[in-house]
């Protein structure tokens, strides 16, 4: 599921990048508009990224609790590393923020477009990741006795 999530998020990022390139290329945007746009991307990036990190730790706490209950059984499977699975989201938001800062320093519209594309990647991958994580949590809860979950 992780590879499919990354692939779908990358495809959506490329499509949104091409769409943004087409939109921005067909309109006239002044250099004075690039700096405020970059600042807004950075603010959105921080706000949504922070919310996703808080949400991730909510799921992680539930994951640790349920996985601990699952390990008490006779079959002790190896626990997947959730941090590794969340890294593409962080990379998407970090690249988006860095590109937005670089766009405001250079006043180059292409960096704004790429910042928005990586922002889209971060959001789409995190949604796919959190939905997949919720499904895995439900499957673990189904296999646990009723008093332990």
GROMACS .gro file of C-alpha atoms in nm, residues 11-148:
model
  138
   11UNK     CA    1   0.135   1.129  -1.021
   12UNK     CA    2  -0.101   1.384  -0.865
   13UNK     CA    3   0.197   1.610  -0.792
   14UNK     CA    4   0.313   1.596  -1.152
   15UNK     CA    5  -0.039   1.660  -1.282
   16UNK     CA    6  -0.089   1.952  -1.044
   17UNK     CA    7   0.256   2.088  -1.132
   18UNK     CA    8   0.174   2.080  -1.504
   19UNK     CA    9  -0.167   2.236  -1.436
   20UNK     CA   10  -0.014   2.513  -1.225
   21UNK     CA   11   0.253   2.574  -1.488
   22UNK     CA   12  -0.020   2.608  -1.750
   23UNK     CA   13  -0.235   2.838  -1.530
   24UNK     CA   14   0.055   3.060  -1.425
   25UNK     CA   15   0.188   3.067  -1.782
   26UNK     CA   16  -0.143   3.186  -1.922
   27UNK     CA   17  -0.182   3.470  -1.670
   28UNK     CA   18   0.040   3.766  -1.608
   29UNK     CA   19   0.176   3.762  -1.254
   30UNK     CA   20   0.388   4.049  -1.133
   31UNK     CA   21   0.708   3.996  -0.938
   32UNK     CA   22   0.551   4.188  -0.649
   33UNK     CA   23   0.290   3.911  -0.618
   34UNK     CA   24   0.545   3.631  -0.582
   35UNK     CA   25   0.669   3.727  -0.235
   36UNK     CA   26   0.322   3.738  -0.070
   37UNK     CA   27   0.229   3.413  -0.244
   38UNK     CA   28   0.544   3.247  -0.109
   39UNK     CA   29   0.468   3.373   0.240
   40UNK     CA   30   0.118   3.230   0.220
   41UNK     CA   31   0.253   2.894   0.106
   42UNK     CA   32   0.492   2.890   0.403
   43UNK     CA   33   0.209   2.972   0.645
   44UNK     CA   34  -0.018   2.704   0.500
   45UNK     CA   35   0.273   2.460   0.497
   46UNK     CA   36   0.343   2.519   0.865
   47UNK     CA   37  -0.021   2.510   0.973
   48UNK     CA   38  -0.121   2.196   0.785
   49UNK     CA   39   0.213   2.023   0.849
   50UNK     CA   40   0.180   2.089   1.222
   51UNK     CA   41  -0.174   1.953   1.224
   52UNK     CA   42  -0.068   1.639   1.040
   53UNK     CA   43   0.216   1.582   1.283
   54UNK     CA   44  -0.023   1.611   1.578
   55UNK     CA   45  -0.260   1.370   1.402
   56UNK     CA   46   0.025   1.130   1.332
   57UNK     CA   47   0.119   1.117   1.700
   58UNK     CA   48  -0.244   1.050   1.792
   59UNK     CA   49  -0.244   0.751   1.558
   60UNK     CA   50   0.103   0.647   1.675
   61UNK     CA   51  -0.010   0.637   2.039
   62UNK     CA   52  -0.305   0.419   1.941
   63UNK     CA   53  -0.073   0.203   1.728
   64UNK     CA   54   0.172   0.149   2.014
   65UNK     CA   55  -0.109   0.056   2.253
   66UNK     CA   56  -0.273  -0.191   2.014
   67UNK     CA   57   0.058  -0.335   1.899
   68UNK     CA   58   0.158  -0.394   2.261
   69UNK     CA   59  -0.167  -0.584   2.313
   70UNK     CA   60  -0.106  -0.785   1.997
   71UNK     CA   61   0.249  -0.878   2.105
   72UNK     CA   62   0.111  -1.038   2.422
   73UNK     CA   63  -0.027  -1.322   2.212
   74UNK     CA   64   0.164  -1.627   2.102
   75UNK     CA   65   0.239  -1.494   1.752
   76UNK     CA   66   0.479  -1.200   1.794
   77UNK     CA   67   0.511  -1.027   1.456
   78UNK     CA   68   0.768  -0.757   1.393
   79UNK     CA   69   0.627  -0.408   1.440
   80UNK     CA   70   0.638  -0.185   1.129
   81UNK     CA   71   0.820   0.146   1.167
   82UNK     CA   72   0.559   0.420   1.128
   83UNK     CA   73   0.817   0.698   1.126
   84UNK     CA   74   0.969   0.565   0.802
   85UNK     CA   75   0.624   0.560   0.644
   86UNK     CA   76   0.557   0.922   0.743
   87UNK     CA   77   0.887   1.055   0.599
   88UNK     CA   78   0.752   1.128   0.245
   89UNK     CA   79   0.495   1.365   0.399
   90UNK     CA   80   0.763   1.552   0.590
   91UNK     CA   81   0.985   1.568   0.281
   92UNK     CA   82   0.696   1.710   0.076
   93UNK     CA   83   0.628   1.987   0.328
   94UNK     CA   84   0.996   2.068   0.384
   95UNK     CA   85   1.062   2.094   0.010
   96UNK     CA   86   0.750   2.305  -0.031
   97UNK     CA   87   0.864   2.548   0.239
   98UNK     CA   88   1.220   2.568   0.109
   99UNK     CA   89   1.104   2.630  -0.246
  100UNK     CA   90   0.863   2.899  -0.126
  101UNK     CA   91   1.146   3.073   0.061
  102UNK     CA   92   1.368   3.047  -0.246
  103UNK     CA   93   1.087   3.188  -0.462
  104UNK     CA   94   1.057   3.493  -0.238
  105UNK     CA   95   1.434   3.544  -0.246
  106UNK     CA   96   1.469   3.512  -0.623
  107UNK     CA   97   1.120   3.634  -0.724
  108UNK     CA   98   1.098   3.337  -0.961
  109UNK     CA   99   0.747   3.209  -1.033
  110UNK     CA  100   0.862   2.855  -1.116
  111UNK     CA  101   0.968   2.801  -0.754
  112UNK     CA  102   0.620   2.902  -0.640
  113UNK     CA  103   0.474   2.644  -0.878
  114UNK     CA  104   0.706   2.371  -0.747
  115UNK     CA  105   0.635   2.473  -0.387
  116UNK     CA  106   0.262   2.427  -0.452
  117UNK     CA  107   0.326   2.094  -0.625
  118UNK     CA  108   0.526   1.956  -0.330
  119UNK     CA  109   0.265   2.096  -0.093
  120UNK     CA  110   0.006   1.896  -0.289
  121UNK     CA  111   0.226   1.587  -0.262
  122UNK     CA  112   0.258   1.628   0.115
  123UNK     CA  113  -0.116   1.659   0.160
  124UNK     CA  114  -0.212   1.374  -0.073
  125UNK     CA  115   0.046   1.132   0.063
  126UNK     CA  116  -0.045   1.212   0.424
  127UNK     CA  117  -0.414   1.153   0.354
  128UNK     CA  118  -0.338   0.818   0.191
  129UNK     CA  119  -0.101   0.727   0.475
  130UNK     CA  120  -0.347   0.816   0.752
  131UNK     CA  121  -0.633   0.631   0.581
  132UNK     CA  122  -0.412   0.324   0.541
  133UNK     CA  123  -0.299   0.352   0.903
  134UNK     CA  124  -0.660   0.375   1.022
  135UNK     CA  125  -0.744   0.058   0.825
  136UNK     CA  126  -0.448  -0.124   0.979
  137UNK     CA  127  -0.554  -0.012   1.326
  138UNK     CA  128  -0.906  -0.144   1.266
  139UNK     CA  129  -0.767  -0.481   1.151
  140UNK     CA  130  -0.555  -0.506   1.465
  141UNK     CA  131  -0.856  -0.417   1.683
  142UNK     CA  132  -1.063  -0.689   1.513
  143UNK     CA  133  -0.811  -0.958   1.610
  144UNK     CA  134  -0.779  -0.850   1.974
  145UNK     CA  135  -1.002  -0.971   2.254
  146UNK     CA  136  -1.276  -0.716   2.341
  147UNK     CA  137  -1.128  -0.615   2.681
  148UNK     CA  138  -0.778  -0.529   2.555
   0.00000   0.00000   0.00000
